[in-house]
Short mmCIF file of C-alpha atoms in Angstrom, two decimals:
data_model
loop_
_atom_site.label_atom_id
_atom_site.label_comp_id
_atom_site.label_asym_id
_atom_site.label_seq_id
_atom_site.Cartn_x
_atom_site.Cartn_y
_atom_site.Cartn_z
CA MET A 85 73.26 176.26 85.59
CA LYS A 86 72.99 175.69 81.85
CA ARG A 87 74.22 178.25 79.36
CA THR A 88 74.90 178.69 75.68
CA SER A 89 78.40 177.94 74.43
CA PHE A 90 80.12 177.92 71.09
CA LEU A 91 80.41 174.50 69.43
CA ILE A 92 82.97 174.31 66.67
CA LEU A 93 82.88 171.04 64.70
CA SER A 94 84.66 172.02 61.52
CA ILE A 95 88.37 171.59 60.80
CA CYS A 96 90.00 174.73 59.42
CA ILE A 97 93.47 175.51 58.04
CA PHE A 98 94.68 179.09 58.39
CA GLY A 99 97.65 181.27 57.41
CA ILE A 100 99.41 184.42 58.53
CA THR A 101 101.76 187.13 57.31
CA VAL A 102 101.99 190.19 59.54
CA GLY A 103 101.34 193.75 58.39
CA GLN A 104 99.31 196.77 59.49
CA THR A 105 97.76 199.87 57.98
CA SER A 106 95.20 202.57 58.76
CA THR A 107 93.76 203.91 55.53
CA HIS A 108 90.32 204.85 54.28
CA LEU A 109 88.48 202.73 51.78
CA PHE A 110 87.86 204.22 48.37
CA SER A 111 84.14 205.03 47.97
CA LEU A 112 82.43 205.38 44.62
CA THR A 113 79.34 207.30 43.56
CA ASP A 114 76.10 206.29 45.27
CA SER A 115 73.81 204.00 43.27
CA THR A 116 70.05 203.56 43.44
CA VAL A 117 69.14 200.13 44.84
CA GLY A 118 65.51 200.56 45.88
CA THR A 119 62.55 202.77 46.70
CA SER A 120 61.07 204.10 49.93
CA TYR A 121 57.30 203.66 50.17
CA VAL A 122 57.26 206.32 52.88
CA THR A 123 58.89 209.15 50.96
CA GLY A 124 58.57 207.96 47.38
CA SER A 125 62.25 208.70 46.94
CA PRO A 126 64.96 206.38 45.62
CA VAL A 127 67.05 204.47 48.14
CA THR A 128 70.78 204.70 47.51
CA ALA A 129 73.76 202.60 48.50
CA THR A 130 77.38 203.68 48.72
CA ARG A 131 79.94 201.30 47.27
CA TYR A 132 83.31 200.73 48.95
CA VAL A 133 86.22 198.98 47.29
CA GLY A 134 89.43 197.64 48.73
CA SER A 135 92.63 196.22 47.32
CA GLY A 136 91.19 193.07 45.78
CA LYS A 137 88.18 190.84 45.15
CA VAL A 138 85.88 190.11 48.10
CA SER A 139 85.97 186.36 48.72
CA GLY A 140 84.46 186.33 52.22
CA TRP A 141 83.73 188.30 55.38
CA GLN A 142 83.48 187.79 59.13
CA TRP A 143 81.42 189.78 61.65
CA ASP A 144 80.94 189.12 65.36
CA GLY A 145 77.37 190.49 65.28
CA ILE A 146 78.09 193.16 67.90
CA SER A 147 81.01 195.46 67.11
CA ASP A 148 81.73 197.73 64.12
CA ASN A 149 84.58 195.44 63.06
CA LEU A 150 84.11 193.78 59.68
CA LEU A 151 86.88 191.43 58.54
CA LEU A 152 87.07 191.34 54.74
CA GLU A 153 88.88 188.55 52.92
CA LEU A 154 90.27 190.03 49.68
CA LYS A 155 92.00 188.14 46.88
CA ASP A 156 94.57 189.66 44.53
CA PRO A 157 93.39 189.55 40.89
CA ASP A 158 95.80 189.00 38.01
CA SER A 159 95.85 191.21 34.95
CA LYS A 160 92.78 189.42 33.56
CA GLU A 161 90.94 189.88 36.86
CA ILE A 162 90.96 186.15 37.53
CA SER A 163 92.74 184.97 40.66
CA PHE A 164 95.31 182.23 40.01
CA THR A 165 97.83 182.85 42.78
CA ASN A 166 95.08 182.76 45.43
CA ARG A 167 96.92 185.36 47.48
CA GLY A 168 95.36 188.38 49.10
CA THR A 169 94.88 190.30 52.32
CA LEU A 170 92.75 190.27 55.41
CA ASN A 171 91.35 193.74 56.08
CA MET A 172 89.74 194.74 59.36
CA VAL A 173 87.28 197.50 58.43
CA ASP A 174 85.62 199.92 60.83
CA MET A 175 82.05 199.91 59.48
CA GLU A 176 81.33 203.30 61.06
CA ALA A 177 84.48 205.23 60.10
CA LYS A 178 85.08 203.29 56.84
CA ASN A 179 88.79 202.98 57.49
CA VAL A 180 90.98 199.87 57.43
CA LYS A 181 92.30 199.33 60.95
CA TRP A 182 94.85 196.77 59.83
CA ALA A 183 95.67 194.52 56.90
CA ARG A 184 97.57 191.26 56.72
CA ALA A 185 98.79 189.27 53.72
CA ILE A 186 97.47 185.73 53.33
CA ASN A 187 97.87 182.80 50.96
CA TYR A 188 94.45 181.20 50.64
CA ASN A 189 95.88 178.00 49.19
CA SER A 190 97.33 177.09 52.57
CA SER A 191 95.60 179.49 54.94
CA GLU A 192 92.21 180.69 56.08
CA VAL A 193 90.65 182.87 58.77
CA LYS A 194 88.04 181.83 61.33
CA LEU A 195 85.88 183.74 63.79
CA GLN A 196 84.96 181.54 66.75
CA GLY A 197 82.89 183.25 69.40
CA ASN A 198 84.63 186.59 69.93
CA TYR A 199 88.03 185.31 68.82
CA TYR A 200 89.77 185.64 65.46
CA PHE A 201 92.11 182.77 64.65
CA LEU A 202 94.66 182.42 61.88
CA SER A 203 96.51 179.18 61.45
CA GLU A 204 99.21 177.99 59.15
CA LYS A 205 100.63 174.48 58.95
CA LYS A 206 100.71 173.39 62.57
CA LYS A 207 100.31 176.73 64.36
CA ASN A 208 97.19 178.59 65.38
CA TYR A 209 97.38 182.34 66.07
CA CYS A 210 94.93 184.36 68.12
CA ILE A 211 94.63 187.85 66.58
CA HIS A 212 93.67 191.07 68.35
CA PRO A 213 90.65 192.41 66.42
CA GLU A 214 91.61 196.08 66.90
CA THR A 215 95.30 195.93 66.01
CA GLY A 216 95.86 192.67 64.14
CA ASP A 217 98.66 191.80 66.57
CA VAL A 218 99.27 188.17 67.51
CA LEU A 219 98.15 187.76 71.11
CA TRP A 220 99.42 184.19 71.41
CA GLU A 221 99.96 181.02 69.41
CA ASN A 222 99.67 177.27 69.90
CA ARG A 223 99.04 174.10 67.87
CA ASN A 224 95.36 173.50 68.49
CA GLU A 225 92.22 173.94 66.44
CA PHE A 226 89.21 174.46 68.69
CA TYR A 227 86.16 172.23 68.66
CA PHE A 228 84.46 174.02 71.56
CA ILE A 229 84.80 177.41 73.26
CA ASP A 230 83.20 178.42 76.54
CA PRO A 231 83.03 182.25 76.63
CA PHE A 232 82.40 182.45 80.38
CA LEU A 233 85.39 180.39 81.52
CA ASN A 234 87.38 181.73 78.55
CA ILE A 235 88.55 178.21 77.75
CA GLY A 236 88.76 176.45 74.40
CA VAL A 237 89.28 172.75 73.79
CA GLY A 238 90.60 171.14 70.63
CA TYR A 239 93.10 168.90 68.91
CA PRO A 240 96.49 169.48 67.22
CA LEU A 241 96.32 171.01 63.75
CA GLN A 242 96.97 168.74 60.75
CA SER A 243 97.16 165.69 62.97
CA LEU A 244 95.17 162.53 63.66
CA SER A 245 95.98 162.80 67.35
CA ASN A 246 93.19 162.09 69.83
CA LYS A 247 94.82 164.23 72.52
CA LEU A 248 92.22 166.80 73.54
CA THR A 249 93.83 169.95 74.93
CA ALA A 250 92.27 172.79 76.94
CA VAL A 251 93.64 176.29 76.38
CA ASP A 252 93.28 179.45 78.44
CA LEU A 253 92.12 181.87 75.74
CA SER A 254 93.42 184.89 77.64
CA ASN A 255 97.04 183.83 77.14
CA GLY A 256 97.11 180.65 74.98
CA LYS A 257 98.54 178.47 77.74
CA GLU A 258 97.58 174.81 77.92
CA LEU A 259 95.61 173.82 81.02
CA TRP A 260 95.43 170.03 80.56
CA ARG A 261 95.50 167.19 78.04
CA LYS A 262 93.64 163.90 77.85
CA LYS A 263 92.77 161.28 75.25
CA VAL A 264 89.30 161.71 73.74
CA ASN A 265 88.57 159.77 70.54
CA ARG A 266 87.51 161.86 67.53
CA ILE A 267 87.81 159.38 64.66
CA CYS A 268 84.15 159.82 63.69
CA GLY A 269 83.87 163.33 65.11
CA TRP A 270 81.78 164.56 68.02
CA ASN A 271 78.05 163.88 67.90
CA ASP A 272 77.10 166.58 70.40
CA ALA A 273 78.56 168.88 73.08
CA TYR A 274 76.80 170.62 75.94
CA MET A 275 77.68 172.55 79.09
CA LEU A 276 75.96 170.66 81.91
CA ASP A 277 76.79 173.26 84.55
CA ASP A 278 79.24 176.13 85.09
CA THR A 279 82.33 173.96 84.56
CA THR A 280 81.31 170.56 83.15
CA LEU A 281 81.40 169.91 79.42
CA LEU A 282 79.55 166.84 78.13
CA ILE A 283 80.87 165.41 74.86
CA SER A 284 78.91 162.78 72.96
CA VAL A 285 81.63 160.61 71.45
CA ASP A 286 81.44 156.80 71.69
CA GLY A 287 79.14 157.42 74.63
CA ILE A 288 79.62 160.41 76.93
CA ARG A 289 82.74 162.12 78.23
CA ALA A 290 82.14 164.55 81.11
CA ILE A 291 85.10 166.90 81.58
CA ASN A 292 85.70 169.69 84.06
CA LEU A 293 87.07 172.41 81.78
CA THR A 294 89.27 173.92 84.48
CA ASN A 295 91.21 170.76 85.43
CA GLY A 296 90.35 168.04 82.89
CA LYS A 297 88.88 165.67 85.47
CA GLY A 298 85.65 163.80 84.81
CA TRP A 299 83.99 160.51 83.96
CA THR A 300 83.24 158.31 80.97
CA TYR A 301 80.14 156.41 79.93
CA LYS A 302 80.95 154.03 77.08
CA ALA A 303 78.31 153.20 74.48
CA SER A 304 78.32 151.45 71.12
CA THR A 305 77.54 154.07 68.47
CA SER A 306 79.17 152.48 65.41
CA ASN A 307 79.51 149.12 63.72
CA LYS A 308 82.64 148.00 61.86
CA GLU A 309 82.15 145.29 59.25
CA ILE A 310 85.37 143.46 60.09
CA GLY A 311 83.99 140.08 59.07
CA LYS A 312 83.10 141.34 55.61
CA MET A 313 86.57 142.85 55.22
CA ILE A 314 88.23 139.53 56.17
CA GLY A 315 86.00 137.65 53.73
CA PHE A 316 86.66 140.16 50.95
CA ASN A 317 90.42 139.92 51.47
CA ALA A 318 90.37 136.12 51.66
CA ILE A 319 88.62 135.85 48.29
CA ASN A 320 90.93 138.41 46.70
CA ILE A 321 94.05 136.65 47.99
CA ILE A 322 92.89 133.49 46.22
CA LEU A 323 92.14 135.46 43.04
CA GLY A 324 95.51 137.18 43.39
CA LEU A 325 97.32 133.83 43.47
CA ILE A 326 95.54 132.87 40.27
CA PHE A 327 95.76 136.14 38.31
CA ASP A 328 98.74 137.75 40.07
CA LEU A 329 96.62 140.84 40.90
CA TYR A 330 95.93 141.73 44.52
CA VAL A 331 93.18 144.11 45.69
CA LEU A 332 92.96 144.25 49.49
CA GLN A 333 90.73 146.26 51.82
CA THR A 334 92.81 147.92 54.56
CA GLU A 335 89.99 149.44 56.63
CA PRO A 336 86.58 147.92 57.44
CA ASN A 337 83.40 149.61 56.25
CA THR A 338 81.85 151.41 59.21
CA TYR A 339 78.35 152.46 60.21
CA SER A 340 78.54 155.44 62.60
CA ASP A 341 76.39 158.15 64.21
CA MET A 342 74.08 155.46 65.59
CA VAL A 343 73.29 157.60 68.61
CA SER A 344 70.74 160.12 69.92
CA ASN A 345 71.04 163.66 71.18
CA MET A 346 72.03 164.04 74.83
CA LEU A 347 68.80 164.62 76.76
CA ILE A 348 69.19 166.46 80.10
CA ASP A 349 66.42 165.99 82.65
CA PRO A 350 65.45 168.60 85.32
CA TYR A 351 67.91 167.03 87.80
CA GLU A 352 70.85 167.27 85.36
CA ASN A 353 70.89 163.55 84.64
CA THR A 354 71.81 162.68 81.06
CA ILE A 355 69.88 160.23 78.89
CA LEU A 356 71.55 158.79 75.79
CA ALA A 357 70.40 156.15 73.29
CA SER A 358 73.00 154.19 71.32
CA LYS A 359 72.66 151.35 68.83
CA ASP A 360 71.83 148.72 71.49
CA ARG A 361 70.58 150.50 74.63
CA ILE A 362 69.23 153.64 76.25
CA SER A 363 70.71 154.74 79.60
CA LYS A 364 70.38 157.42 82.26
CA ILE A 365 73.60 158.66 83.87
CA ASP A 366 73.73 161.00 86.86
CA LYS A 367 76.07 164.00 87.34
CA SER A 368 78.77 161.83 88.90
CA GLY A 369 78.81 159.38 85.98
CA LYS A 370 76.88 156.61 87.75
CA ILE A 371 74.47 154.65 85.54
CA GLN A 372 70.97 154.94 87.05
CA TRP A 373 69.43 152.45 84.62
CA SER A 374 70.07 150.94 81.20
CA THR A 375 67.44 149.38 78.92
CA SER A 376 68.14 147.23 75.86
CA LEU A 377 67.09 148.36 72.38
CA PRO A 378 66.57 146.20 69.25
CA GLU A 379 70.09 146.35 67.83
CA LYS A 380 69.20 145.36 64.27
CA LYS A 381 66.60 148.14 64.07
CA THR A 382 68.26 150.98 65.99
CA SER A 383 70.19 153.72 64.19
CA LYS A 384 70.26 157.51 64.48
CA SER A 385 67.62 158.59 67.00
CA SER A 386 66.06 161.62 68.69
CA LEU A 387 65.00 161.93 72.34
CA PHE A 388 62.62 164.34 74.03
CA LEU A 389 61.04 164.49 77.50
CA ILE A 390 57.44 165.21 78.48
CA ASP A 391 56.74 165.12 82.22
CA THR A 392 58.24 161.78 83.38
CA ASN A 393 58.18 160.04 80.00
CA ILE A 394 61.14 159.78 77.66
CA PHE A 395 60.22 159.49 73.99
CA MET A 396 62.56 158.07 71.39
CA ILE A 397 62.20 158.35 67.62
CA ASN A 398 64.47 155.97 65.73
CA ARG A 399 65.09 157.75 62.42
CA GLY A 400 66.14 154.79 60.25
CA TYR A 401 69.42 156.21 58.98
CA ALA A 402 73.07 156.64 59.98
CA GLN A 403 76.46 157.29 58.39
CA TYR A 404 78.11 154.58 56.29
CA ASN A 405 81.77 155.38 55.64
CA ARG A 406 80.78 158.96 56.58
CA ASN A 407 78.01 159.16 53.98
CA PHE A 408 74.24 159.10 54.54
CA SER A 409 72.76 155.60 54.51
CA MET A 410 69.43 154.07 55.50
CA VAL A 411 70.09 151.68 58.38
CA GLY A 412 67.78 149.69 60.63
CA ALA A 413 64.09 150.58 60.66
CA PRO A 414 62.02 153.54 61.93
CA TYR A 415 60.26 153.10 65.26
CA PHE A 416 58.73 155.13 68.10
CA ALA A 417 59.26 154.19 71.76
CA SER A 418 58.69 155.51 75.28
CA PHE A 419 60.48 154.86 78.58
CA ASP A 420 59.83 155.79 82.20
CA LEU A 421 62.27 158.49 83.33
CA GLN A 422 62.74 157.07 86.83
CA SER A 423 63.03 153.33 86.14
CA GLY A 424 63.90 153.09 82.43
CA GLU A 425 61.01 150.65 81.90
CA GLN A 426 59.95 150.47 78.26
CA LEU A 427 56.34 151.63 78.09
CA PHE A 428 55.85 150.84 74.41
CA LEU A 429 57.78 150.36 71.16
CA THR A 430 55.88 150.86 67.91
CA SER A 431 57.49 149.73 64.66
CA ILE A 432 56.80 152.04 61.74
CA ALA A 433 56.54 149.71 58.75
CA GLU A 434 58.05 151.78 55.95
CA LYS A 435 60.14 150.00 53.34
CA LYS A 436 63.15 151.89 52.06
CA GLU A 437 62.14 154.99 54.01
CA PHE A 438 63.43 157.04 56.94
CA ILE A 439 61.92 159.69 59.19
CA ARG A 440 62.78 163.06 57.65
CA ASN A 441 61.28 165.29 60.33
CA PHE A 442 58.93 165.20 63.29
CA GLN A 443 56.82 167.49 65.44
CA VAL A 444 54.97 167.10 68.74
CA VAL A 445 51.61 168.83 69.17
CA ASN A 446 49.68 168.29 72.38
CA ASP A 447 49.32 164.50 72.73
CA ARG A 448 50.39 163.62 69.18
CA LEU A 449 53.63 162.90 67.41
CA PHE A 450 53.73 163.69 63.69
CA VAL A 451 56.45 161.96 61.65
CA VAL A 452 57.32 162.93 58.09
CA PHE A 453 58.23 160.60 55.24
CA GLU A 454 58.86 161.35 51.58
CA ASP A 455 55.23 161.79 50.55
CA LYS A 456 53.13 161.27 53.67
CA ILE A 457 52.76 162.18 57.35
CA ALA A 458 51.67 159.83 60.14
CA ALA A 459 50.32 160.80 63.57
CA TYR A 460 50.92 158.66 66.68
CA SER A 461 49.56 158.82 70.22
CA LEU A 462 52.04 159.81 72.91
CA SER A 463 50.10 157.85 75.50
CA ASP A 464 50.42 154.36 73.97
CA GLY A 465 52.31 154.72 70.68
CA SER A 466 49.36 153.70 68.53
CA MET A 467 48.86 155.22 65.09
CA ILE A 468 46.04 157.75 64.99
CA THR A 469 46.07 158.55 61.29
CA GLU A 470 48.31 158.84 58.28
CA LYS A 471 47.90 160.78 55.07
CA ALA A 472 49.59 160.80 51.69
CA LEU A 473 49.78 164.39 50.45
CA GLU A 474 49.45 165.67 46.91
CA LEU A 475 52.86 166.67 45.62
CA HIS A 476 54.31 167.83 42.33
CA ASP A 477 56.66 165.72 40.22
CA GLY A 478 60.05 165.43 41.92
CA GLU A 479 58.75 167.09 45.10
CA PHE A 480 58.98 165.57 48.57
CA LEU A 481 58.02 166.61 52.09
CA ASP A 482 60.81 168.36 53.95
CA VAL A 483 60.35 170.06 57.35
CA PHE A 484 57.77 171.52 59.70
CA VAL A 485 58.11 175.30 59.98
CA ASP A 486 56.63 177.89 62.31
CA SER A 487 58.11 181.39 62.68
CA GLY A 488 59.91 183.48 60.11
CA ILE A 489 57.56 182.79 57.16
CA TYR A 490 55.45 185.73 55.93
CA TRP A 491 52.81 186.32 53.29
CA LYS A 492 50.95 189.35 52.01
CA GLY A 493 47.24 189.07 51.35
CA ASN A 494 44.86 191.91 50.63
CA GLU A 495 45.98 193.86 53.69
CA PRO A 496 48.62 196.61 53.45
CA PHE A 497 50.83 194.72 55.90
CA PHE A 498 52.56 191.33 55.94
CA LYS A 499 51.61 188.51 58.27
CA GLU A 500 53.41 185.56 59.74
CA LEU A 501 51.58 182.39 58.76
CA ILE A 502 51.22 181.35 62.39
CA SER A 503 49.22 184.51 63.15
CA ASP A 504 46.25 183.29 61.07
CA PHE A 505 46.64 179.56 61.67
CA SER A 506 47.90 179.22 65.23
CA ASN A 507 46.24 175.83 65.68
CA HIS A 508 47.53 174.31 62.45
CA ASN A 509 50.69 172.67 61.17
CA PHE A 510 52.91 174.02 58.41
CA MET A 511 54.70 171.52 56.22
CA MET A 512 57.31 172.82 53.77
CA THR A 513 58.13 170.80 50.69
CA SER A 514 61.40 170.48 48.84
CA LYS A 515 60.14 173.00 46.28
CA GLY A 516 59.35 175.68 48.85
CA ARG A 517 55.59 175.26 48.99
CA ILE A 518 53.84 175.23 52.39
CA LEU A 519 50.87 172.98 53.17
CA VAL A 520 48.63 174.13 56.04
CA LEU A 521 47.38 170.98 57.81
CA THR A 522 44.94 170.24 60.60
CA ASP A 523 45.90 167.82 63.37
CA ASN A 524 43.94 165.23 61.38
CA LEU A 525 46.27 165.92 58.44
CA GLU A 526 43.61 167.52 56.27
CA THR A 527 45.04 170.14 53.89
CA ILE A 528 43.10 173.39 54.25
CA LEU A 529 45.39 175.70 52.26
CA VAL A 530 48.48 175.57 50.08
CA TYR A 531 50.90 178.46 49.62
CA GLY A 532 53.07 178.49 46.54
CA LYS A 533 56.71 179.52 46.81
CA PRO A 534 56.13 182.92 45.05
CA ASP A 535 53.58 183.85 47.74
CA LEU A 536 55.92 183.26 50.67
CA TYR A 537 58.57 185.54 52.14
CA HIS A 538 61.33 184.39 54.48
CA LYS A 539 62.88 186.54 57.16
CA ILE A 540 66.46 187.24 56.13
CA THR A 541 67.60 189.44 59.02
CA ASP A 542 66.22 192.06 61.38
CA ASN A 543 67.00 194.59 64.10
CA SER A 544 64.92 196.47 66.65
CA GLN A 545 63.27 198.61 63.95
CA TYR A 546 63.05 196.57 60.79
CA THR A 547 62.61 193.09 59.38
CA LEU A 548 63.99 192.27 55.95
CA VAL A 549 62.08 189.62 53.98
CA SER A 550 62.49 188.09 50.54
CA ASN A 551 61.24 185.20 48.41
CA ASN A 552 64.16 185.05 46.00
CA ASN A 553 67.25 186.44 47.85
CA THR A 554 67.48 189.25 45.29
CA ASP A 555 64.40 191.43 45.81
CA PHE A 556 63.95 192.43 49.46
CA ILE A 557 61.11 194.17 51.27
CA LEU A 558 61.79 196.16 54.43
CA LEU A 559 59.04 195.90 57.07
CA ASP A 560 58.58 198.14 60.09
CA ASN A 561 57.64 196.91 63.57
CA SER A 562 54.00 196.54 62.47
CA TYR A 563 55.09 194.49 59.44
CA VAL A 564 54.04 197.30 57.12
CA PRO A 565 56.33 197.49 54.05
CA VAL A 566 58.31 200.72 54.05
CA GLY A 567 60.33 200.08 50.91
CA THR A 568 62.12 197.69 48.59
CA ILE A 569 65.77 196.91 47.97
CA LYS A 570 67.32 194.95 45.12
CA THR A 571 70.69 193.49 46.02
CA SER A 572 72.58 190.28 46.75
CA GLY A 573 71.53 187.93 49.53
CA ASP A 574 74.95 188.16 51.17
CA LEU A 575 74.18 190.88 53.73
CA LEU A 576 74.00 191.99 57.34
CA ILE A 577 72.34 194.72 59.41
CA ASN A 578 74.47 196.63 61.92
CA LYS A 579 72.61 199.33 63.86
CA ASP A 580 70.88 201.54 61.26
CA LYS A 581 73.01 200.36 58.33
CA LEU A 582 72.56 197.47 55.94
CA PHE A 583 75.68 196.08 54.28
CA PHE A 584 75.78 193.74 51.31
CA PHE A 585 78.62 192.21 49.31
CA ASP A 586 79.53 191.35 45.76
CA LYS A 587 82.76 189.97 44.30
CA ASP A 588 84.31 193.43 43.84
CA SER A 589 83.21 195.45 46.85
CA PHE A 590 80.82 195.94 49.72
CA TRP A 591 77.92 198.37 49.88
CA GLU A 592 76.24 200.36 52.63
CA ILE A 593 72.58 201.42 52.79
CA ASN A 594 71.60 203.92 55.47
CA LEU A 595 68.22 202.65 56.66
CA THR A 596 67.20 206.11 57.89
CA GLN A 597 66.35 206.78 54.23
CA PHE A 598 63.15 204.82 54.88
CA ASN A 599 62.04 206.94 57.85
CA GLN A 600 58.58 208.44 57.76
CA PRO A 601 58.50 212.24 57.34
CA SER A 602 55.93 214.26 59.23
CA ASN A 603 54.12 216.12 56.44
CA LEU A 604 50.66 215.13 55.27
CA TRP A 605 51.60 214.42 51.64
CA HIS A 606 54.04 211.67 52.58
CA SER A 607 51.50 210.19 54.97
CA ILE A 608 49.02 209.94 52.08
CA PHE A 609 51.70 208.49 49.82
CA LYS A 610 52.49 205.82 52.38
CA ASN A 611 48.94 204.50 52.22
CA ILE A 612 48.90 204.15 48.45
CA SER A 613 52.52 203.14 47.88
CA GLN A 614 52.09 199.94 49.87
CA TYR A 615 50.33 198.52 46.84
CA ILE A 616 53.18 199.37 44.46
CA PRO A 617 55.07 196.19 43.47
CA ALA A 618 58.80 195.80 44.10
CA THR A 619 61.07 197.29 41.44
CA LYS A 620 62.29 194.75 38.88
CA SER A 621 65.40 195.06 36.77
#
């Protein structure tokens, strides 16, 4: 049974100094931040200030707990010491449940799943969100947390160790350790079933989270240029003997991330493409089949499954010394799920280009390059059509988009683009324009960036949209605008409250201010106020 888990791929350094409090925040006079189209009245926000400058915040998306990261200002209101406090704020009661001193130069806070972690030097502390008490401590930073088993796996803090450790998150005790390489990081991680974690790292590692047992499928996903390093050093040794100046390379240049996503078929077999082959591995780790790939062409790739056909898109890029680099050549291939037989492999002849994005629609694959899109047949890999699109200077094609993009025409309500063009494709450019394309890549409409609104956040009653992350429009469930707000884009909605943040404080807007009153006058006003533009300042 598959399920969502929390994948943590960043390395964080945290710090801790214990202390608790239970005081109310200091609130200032309400300020007008918008207008209600329903009532015609101003919308106000209440400002709350703490003991320092707001440098960050953490919210679990469910509770009323808001963790504020505050920095102490000096007399000139510029932080040099980089010290401050962590403050757990009750968003409903507006009181500080606890506070804890922190030095941001050596420490940081991290919310992973439902857990708050503080770490300093080589210790990681799990903090109770209600009290700030240390529940337990160990040495590991967590790369992956499974909330159902309540197990986290990670590596020692501030260490190059490849010892992966599993921790019982209820008490911090170690369950098992085993060597799992992380030199180039993890490419992917996925819970195959209730207990088995699949890690894409130099192939696949399948690990039972409860006992550490599992299997390994090794694959070549990187390429070290050892020969070039030897040649470079040999030449420089000769030059060093002549000029008495030695410059030697100690580590070879490395291409990495030459691997696909892990594709799971309906029978929980795993398909993975690496730089020289594509293979299917069953739940026990047995290789069902393995098919060679053109090694000089293959790089980063993407796999997807339709019926019994595996499709592979070789993107034409990888990491070179951990930086983006074009490697190999783009191509499109298909393989039989049961036998691994290659059904076709179509080279995409693009010089100095890579596949930026792709989309599958019915029996066609659309691949995106810098200034054109090409369509290929899923049945035989042949090209159907390609089209260079008209772009502005310095503009390039970016990604296909679908939901979450709105526009307002002559109607009093907003629409998602897909509602009017359900059978079309939406291509966003690097400058925020959207091109509406047919399956034959004909452009039927172009939306400029000022005409488009992106969904910022929502709840069961409202959707907040904006086209500049400063001026926001609040839509009801029918996408009718009920008011405007002007604020920062650093915000969240919790229940019927909207919170936003600036460097000095955080603000609260009670969204009930936008509610529709029952009298006739306000009903009339609603119909005409929808045409009033957002307030500018």
